[in-house]
Amino acid sequence: MRAVLVLYFKYFLRWDDDLATSIYHTFVALCYLTPILGAIVADSWLGKFKTIIYLSIVYAIGQVAMAVSAIHDITDTDRDGTPNNMTFHVVLSMVGLLLIALGTGGIKPCVAAFGGDQFNEHQEKQRRTFFSVFYLCINGGSLLSTIITPILRAQDCGIYSNQKCYSLAFGVPAALMAVALIVFIVGSGMYYKAEPQGNIMLDVCKCIGFAIKNRYRHRGDPGKQHWMDWADEKYDKLLIAQIKMVLKVLFLYIPLPMFWTLFDQKGSRWTLQATTMDGNFGALVIQPDQMQTVNPILILTLVPLMDSVIYPLIQKCGLNFTPLKRMTVGMFLAAVAFICAALVELQIENTLPVFPSASQSQLKLLNMGSSAVTVRLPDASLNLPAARASDEYFTFGAEQISVSIDGLRLTKTVHLAKGKRQTLLIPSNISHEWLLTDDLIYKPQEGNNEFRFVNGMKSAVNVSTPADYLGPVEPFYYSNYSQIKNGKVMFTLSSGSQSCEYSKDFGFGSSYTFFIPSTLAFGPNCQESITAVEDIKPNSVHMALQIPQYFFITAGEVMFSVTGLEFSYSQAPSNMKAVLQAGWLFTVAIGNFIVLIVAELAKIPKRWAEYLLFACLLIAVCVIFSIMAHFYTYIDPAEIEAQFRKKVDDYDDEDDKRKVNMVKRNSVKNPYDNDDNDDEAKHTKM
């Protein structure tokens, strides 16, 4: 569902790039904060099975709410394809996202653990097989979703008017979630359902809280070896020792959010970047949100490659490539990915049109006549052949300019609109009215193209495509803009009983004005007669240029994320894995909040500069993390726990011996004591 979410915000809810990015990352952050709540509910109250069922229902309801919010016909009262009550759609979609965040948070920490509960201690091999299949399914689902969901989104659907089918893109996952929930419930009788045993995270938080409170209460007293030792008045020494080990790892987590700040932008900023690129791969046309498919494909390739080839090769070279060094390299690779993204963005910006500012106007000239004319503008003069337009727009600061035609002693005063692009239609009869058309002042969205027709004939011309009838274009007038997808399109032009066909191969994100000259001769083909004026050039930077940045970010993810979890688990006691999992998920949430802050507060005008800022920040954090890693000492938690338990056992044995010796000494009868008090004395000592 996340694959199309940022495009839904931008193109359906009509939000700008920064707001769409901010809400996207807020949602992702919530998805990684709520698992902590889900784990506490499952372990302390409902148990894993009931938690999965109840919160999966919440999940499915949220997905249905998203699907309903994307049906434009609900509030499209004038049936023009645009919702008239956008507040309804925004509120419903936000409620849906909140329910989804709550649902995914509830089941995220429970599903894998519930699967692991089904195996006994002696079924270690079967448990490993289950987890392998489980994570294969996750990556397979990720791969399929990033391919299929954008295809569903790209379809046209609607009751009264056809628009991009976001409702289908959200509705299919909702239906699949409902089916998955039913299948899960049907198997209820086969499952082993462990009773809630209490949540270790609550115990850890209480112990840390007591230590801080007790230290503050005794702030005038001499300090102890570790501030957690102030909790030993109430809590077990083993628990305190385990928390110390966990805190040592959590301290290393402090710089990690910056990695997730960069990593999760592949679903927001990079998808928006792809909308301004050319997705034509020959036989295959890639949607902007389908470029994310590269990530799961590379993960399925790089994980086994790293484990079986790269890491063993580094080890054979005699290099001590420790887990923390791998994580440092992973962070550096993510920074390289954003440098690549900045270079791609620079390439894109060089191809984008320069639109007028609020104090400027831009003008293009179109000669509708059958003979060439020489036009004089302020500070410019150009020769316009018959049925041709000027190549570029002229930019003016004045609100009105004088336009004259050489040889005809004719000067016209043209009133321009500030902040707009316009085309001046010069008629074949110069004395007739000169028309000004309003042109596009934005790049066509979602990789679509926009076009219009200008009719230079004395009779109306009907224009149609195989999919749509565009209506008549009046004599010496122009049509409204219409949208069309990329690919070859065949136009049929007709006037009375006469007709002809004109074809045009469209790219991505272009705008054209098609001029029908007065000399048009209808026939089987009018390809050479129609003039195609390119107002906005199509996207020319290919989406394939995004592959390097996806490669580096995925390689960074494999070295950082997989290694980080492995390192964390190896450095924490067995009963503290959940605490570290919560800490790890918390770093993801904080990373997404950082994107939110930068997108909303920094307001960097150039996107490439924003990418470079993120890359530099991560490199700086990478240096800090490498210094922290250098001073970190690897430990074996199991060995420390065993030594700790042995000390406690030895202490208990010595204590027992002292008690026995005391009893033996006091059990020797004093000849001066009377017999009546003897039994009572021994009993008291015991």
XYZ file of C-alpha atoms in Angstrom:
686
model
C 0.000 0.000 0.000
C 2.905 2.329 0.737
C 4.124 1.909 -2.849
C 1.420 4.287 -4.160
C 0.730 6.307 -1.005
C 2.827 9.406 -1.760
C 1.337 9.625 -5.287
C -2.161 9.370 -3.781
C -1.338 12.343 -1.553
C 0.046 14.401 -4.423
C -2.315 13.627 -7.296
C -5.603 12.699 -5.589
C -5.548 14.878 -2.458
C -3.661 17.597 -4.395
C -0.963 18.135 -1.757
C 2.414 19.609 -2.635
C 5.599 17.525 -2.515
C 6.630 18.655 0.980
C 3.248 17.983 2.625
C 2.918 14.614 0.849
C 6.415 13.648 2.034
C 5.719 14.818 5.595
C 2.464 12.872 6.012
C 4.017 9.793 4.386
C 6.901 9.755 6.880
C 4.584 10.513 9.814
C 2.604 7.403 8.857
C 5.765 5.283 8.551
C 6.988 6.557 11.934
C 3.684 5.565 13.577
C 3.949 2.121 11.981
C 7.270 1.643 13.802
C 6.167 3.125 17.134
C 2.986 1.073 17.619
C 4.753 -2.359 17.649
C 5.983 -1.523 21.152
C 2.343 -1.126 22.212
C 1.368 -4.320 20.367
C 4.070 -6.335 22.128
C 2.967 -5.084 25.558
C -0.711 -5.872 24.834
C 0.138 -9.376 23.563
C 2.542 -10.318 26.377
C 0.649 -8.749 29.285
C -3.028 -8.996 28.394
C -4.500 -10.688 25.285
C -1.830 -13.122 24.183
C -0.389 -13.274 20.659
C -3.308 -15.115 18.997
C -6.066 -12.716 20.091
C -3.856 -9.676 19.477
C -3.257 -10.783 15.873
C -6.989 -11.348 15.263
C -8.296 -8.156 16.868
C -5.700 -5.850 15.382
C -5.875 -7.525 11.954
C -9.562 -6.556 11.937
C -8.525 -2.975 12.755
C -5.895 -3.237 9.980
C -8.468 -4.422 7.402
C -10.973 -1.700 8.395
C -8.250 0.908 7.926
C -7.433 -0.485 4.489
C -11.137 -0.389 3.510
C -11.322 3.228 4.732
C -8.375 4.093 2.470
C -10.067 2.411 -0.506
C -13.335 4.323 0.089
C -11.461 7.618 0.553
C -9.964 7.181 -2.946
C -13.373 6.937 -4.723
C -13.664 10.369 -6.320
C -17.293 9.867 -7.431
C -18.558 10.019 -3.811
C -18.220 13.817 -3.666
C -17.887 14.578 -7.405
C -21.247 16.349 -7.681
C -20.488 18.105 -10.979
C -19.003 14.895 -12.459
C -15.840 16.526 -13.764
C -13.539 13.888 -12.258
C -12.408 16.044 -9.295
C -13.908 15.624 -5.778
C -15.880 18.675 -4.654
C -15.548 17.945 -0.927
C -11.858 17.191 -0.441
C -12.221 17.422 3.365
C -14.221 14.163 3.368
C -11.472 12.323 1.480
C -8.657 13.775 3.616
C -10.373 12.945 6.944
C -11.332 9.406 5.858
C -7.841 8.670 4.531
C -6.207 9.955 7.746
C -8.536 7.758 9.849
C -7.653 4.821 7.580
C -3.908 5.419 7.936
C -4.217 5.718 11.724
C -6.058 2.366 11.892
C -3.488 0.750 9.587
C -0.607 2.054 11.735
C -2.306 0.658 14.833
C -3.039 -2.664 13.107
C 0.401 -3.213 11.634
C 1.972 -2.234 14.945
C -0.151 -4.783 16.730
C 0.659 -7.729 14.516
C 4.255 -6.864 13.546
C 5.855 -8.141 16.795
C 3.381 -11.031 17.217
C 3.199 -12.979 13.946
C 6.789 -14.241 13.788
C 6.866 -14.951 17.538
C 3.513 -16.785 17.378
C 4.881 -18.951 14.557
C 7.970 -19.720 16.634
C 5.741 -20.751 19.573
C 4.364 -23.665 17.531
C 7.658 -25.592 17.778
C 9.093 -27.493 20.743
C 12.676 -27.164 21.959
C 13.784 -30.292 20.046
C 12.316 -28.933 16.750
C 15.085 -26.386 16.166
C 15.566 -27.414 12.517
C 11.851 -27.078 11.752
C 11.747 -23.692 13.477
C 14.633 -22.422 11.326
C 12.824 -23.668 8.204
C 9.667 -21.846 9.281
C 11.500 -18.532 9.743
C 13.250 -18.923 6.374
C 9.904 -19.463 4.630
C 8.341 -16.653 6.670
C 10.930 -14.046 5.624
C 10.898 -15.356 2.043
C 7.143 -14.697 2.011
C 7.685 -11.157 3.344
C 10.192 -10.286 0.613
C 8.082 -12.056 -2.004
C 5.065 -10.012 -0.916
C 7.122 -6.826 -1.051
C 8.287 -7.664 -4.569
C 4.788 -8.506 -5.834
C 3.218 -5.443 -4.220
C 5.656 -2.971 -5.763
C 4.917 -4.514 -9.179
C 1.144 -5.052 -8.977
C -0.111 -2.123 -6.865
C 1.255 0.564 -9.262
C -0.343 -1.334 -12.171
C -3.715 -1.243 -10.371
C -3.202 2.436 -9.583
C -2.470 3.241 -13.230
C -5.849 1.852 -14.395
C -8.694 4.265 -15.165
C -11.902 3.716 -13.209
C -14.972 5.618 -12.051
C -18.763 5.712 -12.180
C -19.281 9.042 -13.933
C -15.727 9.951 -14.978
C -12.533 7.918 -15.240
C -9.563 8.781 -13.041
C -6.496 6.913 -11.743
C -7.764 3.931 -9.747
C -6.269 4.484 -6.283
C -9.396 2.878 -4.806
C -8.479 -0.391 -6.555
C -4.843 -0.106 -5.436
C -6.023 0.204 -1.802
C -9.029 -2.121 -2.133
C -7.140 -5.213 -3.335
C -4.808 -5.253 -0.280
C -7.919 -4.778 1.927
C -9.577 -7.832 0.363
C -6.369 -9.894 0.638
C -5.994 -8.866 4.285
C -9.539 -10.048 4.980
C -8.850 -13.385 3.238
C -5.605 -13.839 5.188
C -7.442 -13.144 8.463
C -10.152 -15.720 7.648
C -7.528 -18.361 6.801
C -5.703 -17.595 10.067
C -8.915 -17.938 12.126
C -9.907 -21.207 10.385
C -6.665 -22.775 11.621
C -7.330 -21.765 15.231
C -7.757 -25.353 16.470
C -4.278 -26.326 15.223
C -2.342 -23.652 17.097
C -0.542 -23.748 20.413
C -1.594 -20.551 22.202
C 0.800 -19.571 24.968
C -0.694 -17.645 27.874
C 0.497 -14.055 28.438
C 3.586 -14.171 30.681
C 4.102 -10.464 31.265
C 6.208 -8.085 29.231
C 9.924 -7.704 29.970
C 9.875 -4.151 28.555
C 7.621 -3.017 31.396
C 9.967 -4.580 33.957
C 12.969 -2.910 32.321
C 11.278 0.495 32.266
C 10.214 0.173 35.918
C 13.726 -0.854 36.981
C 15.368 2.042 35.077
C 12.793 4.460 36.459
C 13.424 3.289 40.034
C 17.217 3.585 39.578
C 16.900 7.191 38.326
C 14.463 8.118 41.099
C 16.596 6.482 43.784
C 19.777 8.172 42.485
C 18.040 11.545 42.601
C 16.813 10.828 46.138
C 20.399 10.056 47.247
C 22.064 12.727 45.120
C 24.236 13.848 48.062
C 25.561 10.336 48.721
C 28.758 8.892 47.202
C 28.187 7.499 43.708
C 28.111 3.839 42.837
C 30.049 2.040 40.100
C 27.053 2.298 37.690
C 23.921 4.414 38.049
C 21.755 1.290 37.544
C 23.180 -0.087 40.812
C 20.837 2.298 42.647
C 18.013 -0.128 41.761
C 19.504 -3.033 43.744
C 17.414 -2.143 46.800
C 14.282 -3.381 45.007
C 15.304 -5.384 41.915
C 17.262 -8.571 41.323
C 20.989 -8.081 40.640
C 20.806 -10.359 37.588
C 18.064 -8.189 36.032
C 20.177 -5.087 36.696
C 23.227 -6.731 35.085
C 21.132 -7.660 32.028
C 19.784 -4.101 31.710
C 23.363 -2.779 31.837
C 24.245 -4.967 28.844
C 21.178 -3.756 26.933
C 21.880 -0.089 27.702
C 25.389 -0.526 26.332
C 23.908 -1.586 22.968
C 21.136 1.038 23.061
C 23.808 3.718 23.478
C 25.174 2.650 20.069
C 21.668 3.124 18.623
C 21.783 6.906 19.164
C 23.282 7.770 15.707
C 21.259 5.121 13.814
C 18.055 7.122 13.027
C 19.950 9.117 10.387
C 20.334 5.969 8.270
C 16.554 5.425 8.290
C 16.072 9.113 7.476
C 17.713 8.443 4.120
C 16.532 4.872 3.577
C 12.763 5.477 3.840
C 12.877 8.351 1.335
C 13.005 5.796 -1.471
C 9.224 5.552 -0.998
C 8.649 9.323 -1.014
C 11.243 11.666 -2.530
C 12.666 9.083 -4.939
C 9.191 8.113 -6.171
C 8.404 11.793 -6.785
C 11.737 12.102 -8.595
C 10.744 9.207 -10.873
C 7.563 11.076 -11.935
C 9.783 13.560 -13.817
C 11.727 10.823 -15.644
C 11.322 8.647 -18.746
C 10.117 5.141 -17.830
C 10.186 3.659 -21.323
C 12.378 0.530 -21.259
C 11.456 -0.554 -24.783
C 9.030 -3.454 -24.485
C 8.311 -2.465 -20.883
C 7.002 0.836 -19.513
C 7.789 1.323 -15.805
C 5.481 3.385 -13.572
C 7.275 5.805 -11.180
C 6.160 3.820 -8.110
C 7.361 0.552 -9.682
C 11.015 1.602 -9.470
C 10.873 0.555 -5.805
C 10.756 -3.038 -7.120
C 14.530 -2.793 -7.538
C 14.901 -2.834 -3.727
C 13.346 -6.275 -2.930
C 14.955 -7.805 -6.055
C 18.386 -6.618 -4.910
C 17.716 -7.774 -1.322
C 16.892 -11.304 -2.495
C 20.142 -11.213 -4.516
C 22.536 -9.406 -2.170
C 21.737 -11.147 1.159
C 22.957 -14.613 0.041
C 25.758 -13.006 -2.017
C 27.076 -11.092 0.997
C 26.859 -14.105 3.339
C 28.362 -16.694 1.007
C 30.836 -14.673 -1.094
C 31.652 -11.126 0.045
C 32.102 -11.623 3.812
C 34.098 -14.908 3.502
C 36.305 -13.262 0.859
C 37.037 -10.297 3.166
C 37.807 -12.741 5.985
C 40.224 -14.682 3.781
C 42.044 -11.432 3.043
C 42.824 -11.229 6.763
C 40.600 -8.231 7.451
C 38.669 -8.127 10.713
C 35.327 -7.005 9.277
C 33.382 -6.830 12.542
C 29.596 -6.248 12.647
C 30.045 -2.602 13.705
C 32.447 -2.023 10.790
C 29.850 -3.529 8.434
C 27.220 -1.160 9.805
C 29.557 1.805 9.310
C 30.131 0.809 5.670
C 26.358 0.383 5.247
C 25.756 3.945 6.431
C 28.435 5.242 4.076
C 26.822 3.387 1.127
C 23.468 5.027 1.940
C 25.186 8.438 1.805
C 26.670 7.500 -1.606
C 23.136 6.584 -2.764
C 21.933 10.099 -1.963
C 24.902 11.656 -3.752
C 23.815 9.624 -6.810
C 20.232 10.874 -6.315
C 21.518 14.475 -6.197
C 23.415 13.991 -9.488
C 20.277 12.538 -11.116
C 18.242 15.483 -9.798
C 20.732 17.929 -11.339
C 20.304 16.160 -14.680
C 16.510 16.422 -14.359
C 16.599 20.126 -13.446
C 18.658 20.877 -16.563
C 15.817 19.488 -18.694
C 12.887 21.146 -16.885
C 11.249 24.230 -18.421
C 11.868 27.615 -16.787
C 8.437 28.996 -15.933
C 7.841 32.737 -15.343
C 8.070 34.181 -11.834
C 5.220 36.180 -10.313
C 6.669 39.405 -11.823
C 7.314 37.968 -15.303
C 5.321 36.964 -18.388
C 6.279 34.566 -21.173
C 5.070 34.701 -24.767
C 5.252 32.380 -27.781
C 4.180 33.363 -31.312
C 2.232 31.178 -33.788
C 1.834 32.233 -37.428
C -1.566 30.940 -38.626
C -1.111 32.381 -42.103
C 0.057 30.727 -45.324
C 3.051 33.034 -45.813
C 6.065 33.930 -43.670
C 6.067 37.089 -41.538
C 8.785 39.006 -39.707
C 7.716 39.943 -36.205
C 9.363 42.630 -34.086
C 9.179 42.433 -30.289
C 10.850 44.619 -27.654
C 14.570 43.779 -27.948
C 13.927 40.922 -30.435
C 13.018 40.211 -34.037
C 12.234 36.857 -35.665
C 11.074 35.397 -38.937
C 8.075 33.061 -38.626
C 7.518 30.685 -41.570
C 3.953 29.867 -42.585
C 2.066 27.649 -40.062
C 5.009 27.674 -37.661
C 5.637 28.847 -34.089
C 8.628 30.355 -32.348
C 10.936 27.721 -30.857
C 11.081 29.208 -27.364
C 9.102 31.488 -25.080
C 10.148 35.138 -24.769
C 10.251 36.502 -21.204
C 9.058 40.054 -20.425
C 8.851 42.136 -17.274
C 6.321 44.657 -18.641
C 2.579 44.020 -18.523
C 2.076 45.252 -22.098
C 4.327 45.113 -25.143
C 4.212 46.291 -28.759
C 4.286 43.706 -31.533
C 4.762 44.825 -35.146
C 4.842 43.074 -38.516
C 7.536 44.251 -40.932
C 6.298 45.510 -44.296
C 2.673 45.982 -43.171
C 3.094 49.056 -40.969
C 0.990 47.315 -38.324
C 1.664 47.512 -34.595
C -0.417 45.791 -31.934
C -0.346 46.398 -28.182
C -0.490 43.061 -26.385
C -1.497 42.869 -22.704
C 0.329 40.068 -20.913
C -0.624 38.291 -17.688
C 1.945 38.206 -14.894
C 3.178 34.777 -13.876
C 1.714 33.114 -16.976
C 2.766 31.597 -20.269
C 0.753 32.631 -23.329
C 0.751 32.060 -27.074
C -0.093 34.896 -29.472
C -2.058 33.598 -32.487
C -1.259 35.775 -35.522
C -4.158 35.264 -38.006
C -3.716 34.849 -41.749
C -5.589 38.129 -42.165
C -3.500 40.479 -40.045
C -6.365 42.910 -39.587
C -8.453 40.275 -37.811
C -8.426 39.796 -34.018
C -5.175 38.502 -32.499
C -5.895 35.897 -29.843
C -3.877 35.168 -26.687
C -4.083 31.618 -25.291
C -3.168 30.590 -21.749
C -0.512 27.873 -21.811
C 0.528 25.383 -19.134
C 2.677 26.752 -16.307
C 3.391 23.331 -14.806
C 4.880 20.058 -15.943
C 2.071 17.542 -16.730
C 1.628 15.254 -13.725
C 2.114 11.479 -13.321
C 4.109 11.248 -16.549
C 1.009 12.096 -18.620
C 1.012 14.452 -21.597
C -1.280 17.372 -22.397
C -2.243 18.643 -25.821
C -4.630 21.002 -27.597
C -5.559 21.859 -31.205
C -5.574 25.291 -32.894
C -7.849 25.470 -35.945
C -6.685 27.769 -38.768
C -9.454 26.677 -41.158
C -12.691 28.487 -42.010
C -14.851 25.574 -40.805
C -15.025 23.676 -37.505
C -12.910 20.504 -37.215
C -13.926 17.516 -35.042
C -11.067 15.763 -33.243
C -11.230 12.259 -31.762
C -8.988 9.403 -30.648
C -9.882 5.682 -30.576
C -10.659 6.077 -26.854
C -12.362 9.488 -26.728
C -14.208 12.168 -28.691
C -12.568 15.524 -27.980
C -15.233 17.675 -29.643
C -15.183 20.346 -32.353
C -12.544 23.077 -32.635
C -14.148 26.291 -33.878
C -12.656 28.221 -36.855
C -9.631 30.391 -35.965
C -9.880 29.223 -32.360
C -8.304 26.689 -30.018
C -9.432 23.766 -27.856
C -8.917 23.146 -24.145
C -6.043 20.967 -22.994
C -6.654 17.202 -22.843
C -4.547 14.559 -21.090
C -3.144 11.452 -22.712
C -0.755 8.671 -21.676
C 2.573 7.898 -23.275
C 2.735 5.890 -26.488
C 1.569 6.276 -30.061
C -1.842 7.955 -30.445
C -3.917 8.171 -33.613
C -6.044 11.329 -34.026
C -8.952 11.472 -36.465
C -9.751 14.949 -37.855
C -13.069 15.404 -39.663
C -15.059 18.255 -41.178
C -18.373 17.369 -42.762
C -17.870 14.214 -44.822
C -14.121 14.677 -45.063
C -11.597 13.192 -42.610
C -7.948 12.308 -42.214
C -5.679 10.697 -39.620
C -2.705 12.102 -37.758
C -0.481 10.085 -35.389
C 1.883 11.250 -32.686
C 4.270 9.300 -30.460
C 4.099 10.772 -26.928
C 6.769 10.415 -24.267
C 6.307 11.380 -20.605
C 5.393 14.806 -19.195
C 5.191 16.801 -22.445
C 2.798 19.462 -23.743
C 1.931 20.063 -27.414
C -0.111 22.488 -29.481
C -1.242 20.935 -32.804
C -1.971 23.544 -35.489
C -4.422 22.722 -38.313
C -3.458 25.052 -41.210
C -5.922 26.635 -43.648
C -4.171 24.701 -46.449
C -5.024 21.279 -44.934
C -6.120 18.817 -47.636
C -8.290 16.048 -46.179
C -7.406 12.550 -47.282
C -6.235 9.203 -45.946
C -3.317 10.843 -44.196
C -2.609 14.388 -43.057
C 0.608 13.610 -41.213
C 2.712 16.205 -43.041
C 0.124 18.964 -42.884
C -0.324 19.253 -39.110
C 2.220 21.375 -37.209
C 3.227 19.997 -33.794
C 4.450 22.801 -31.500
C 6.355 21.484 -28.486
C 5.450 23.789 -25.572
C 6.989 21.585 -22.839
C 9.606 18.989 -23.700
C 9.001 15.363 -22.623
C 10.992 13.841 -19.771
C 14.398 12.994 -21.211
C 16.278 11.667 -18.156
C 15.764 7.892 -18.082
C 14.565 6.042 -14.975
C 17.450 3.607 -15.402
C 19.657 6.332 -13.881
C 17.935 5.622 -10.554
C 19.276 2.049 -10.478
C 22.713 3.027 -9.016
C 21.109 4.870 -6.090
C 18.794 1.892 -5.430
C 21.792 -0.446 -5.571
C 23.789 1.570 -3.028
C 20.840 2.068 -0.651
C 19.984 -1.659 -0.780
C 23.617 -2.721 -0.275
C 23.700 -0.302 2.656
C 20.484 -1.815 4.029
C 21.891 -5.368 3.843
C 25.126 -4.359 5.597
C 23.437 -2.063 8.116
C 20.035 -3.524 8.948
C 20.679 -7.277 8.778
C 24.072 -6.937 10.505
C 22.677 -4.502 13.075
C 19.963 -6.885 14.226
C 22.430 -9.778 14.286
C 24.916 -7.712 16.351
C 22.221 -6.480 18.737
C 20.926 -9.964 19.403
C 24.429 -11.315 19.979
C 25.191 -8.596 22.540
C 21.993 -8.823 24.609
C 20.725 -11.390 27.128
C 18.227 -13.933 25.778
C 15.285 -12.460 27.698
C 16.032 -8.903 26.459
C 15.615 -9.469 22.707
C 12.200 -7.751 22.777
C 13.708 -4.645 24.389
C 16.320 -4.388 21.642
C 13.667 -5.005 18.951
C 11.646 -2.118 20.422
C 14.767 0.079 20.455
C 15.568 -0.818 16.844
C 12.023 0.001 15.669
C 12.191 3.250 17.633
C 15.274 4.347 15.618
C 13.246 3.816 12.409
C 10.455 6.012 13.759
C 12.870 8.785 14.805
C 14.515 8.652 11.366
C 11.159 9.290 9.688
C 10.423 12.178 12.037
C 13.734 13.772 10.959
C 12.535 13.719 7.319
C 9.309 15.356 8.480
C 11.248 18.159 10.201
C 13.527 18.813 7.213
C 10.681 18.710 4.663
C 8.443 21.086 6.630
C 10.915 23.437 8.316
C 14.021 23.600 6.123
C 12.098 24.299 2.876
C 15.208 23.861 0.709
C 14.192 25.126 -2.770
C 16.510 22.819 -4.721
C 15.880 19.109 -4.313
C 19.470 18.164 -5.219
C 20.713 20.411 -2.398
C 18.391 18.615 0.030
C 19.794 15.249 -1.079
C 23.352 16.493 -0.560
C 22.420 17.833 2.896
C 21.122 14.390 3.920
C 24.239 12.696 2.496
C 26.567 15.051 4.417
C 24.597 14.573 7.649
C 24.836 10.795 7.327
C 28.588 10.943 6.601
C 29.058 13.059 9.741
C 26.971 10.596 11.771
C 28.939 7.749 10.168
C 32.195 9.231 11.506
C 30.698 9.592 15.001
C 29.393 6.009 14.911
C 32.768 4.652 13.778
C 34.443 6.374 16.790
C 31.819 4.903 19.144
C 32.313 1.478 17.539
C 36.100 1.721 17.966
C 35.740 2.017 21.748
C 33.060 -0.669 22.013
C 34.098 -3.964 23.643
C 32.298 -7.077 22.397
C 30.851 -9.282 25.131
C 29.297 -12.746 25.491
C 26.036 -12.157 27.444
C 25.500 -15.882 28.104
C 28.962 -16.220 29.655
C 28.502 -13.088 31.789
C 25.106 -14.318 32.968
C 26.580 -17.737 33.787
C 29.434 -16.140 35.770
C 26.969 -13.881 37.538
C 24.705 -16.780 38.484
C 27.753 -18.749 39.683
C 28.782 -15.871 41.957
C 25.247 -15.670 43.338
C 25.184 -19.454 43.857
C 28.614 -19.375 45.556
C 27.458 -16.550 47.781
C 24.299 -18.482 48.687
C 26.384 -21.626 49.462
C 28.727 -19.659 51.739
C 25.748 -18.056 53.437
C 24.182 -21.473 54.022
C 27.456 -22.781 55.481
C 27.667 -19.824 57.878
C 24.126 -20.454 59.015
C 24.835 -24.182 59.585
C 28.008 -23.401 61.595
C 26.079 -20.922 63.730
C 23.488 -23.587 64.417
C 26.172 -26.152 65.312
C 27.924 -23.760 67.708
C 24.746 -22.780 69.435
C 23.513 -26.358 69.639
C 26.364 -27.376 72.114
C 24.756 -27.801 75.521
C 25.886 -25.482 78.296
C 26.099 -27.478 81.545
C 25.010 -24.405 83.469
C 21.795 -24.066 81.457
C 18.740 -25.863 82.686
C 17.039 -28.404 80.494
C 13.803 -26.489 80.332
C 15.316 -23.610 78.329
C 17.524 -25.803 76.132
C 14.997 -26.800 73.478
C 13.614 -23.304 73.293
C 17.093 -21.812 72.815
C 17.954 -24.224 69.985
C 14.639 -23.588 68.304
C 15.169 -19.837 68.415
C 18.658 -20.123 66.896
C 17.402 -22.324 64.065
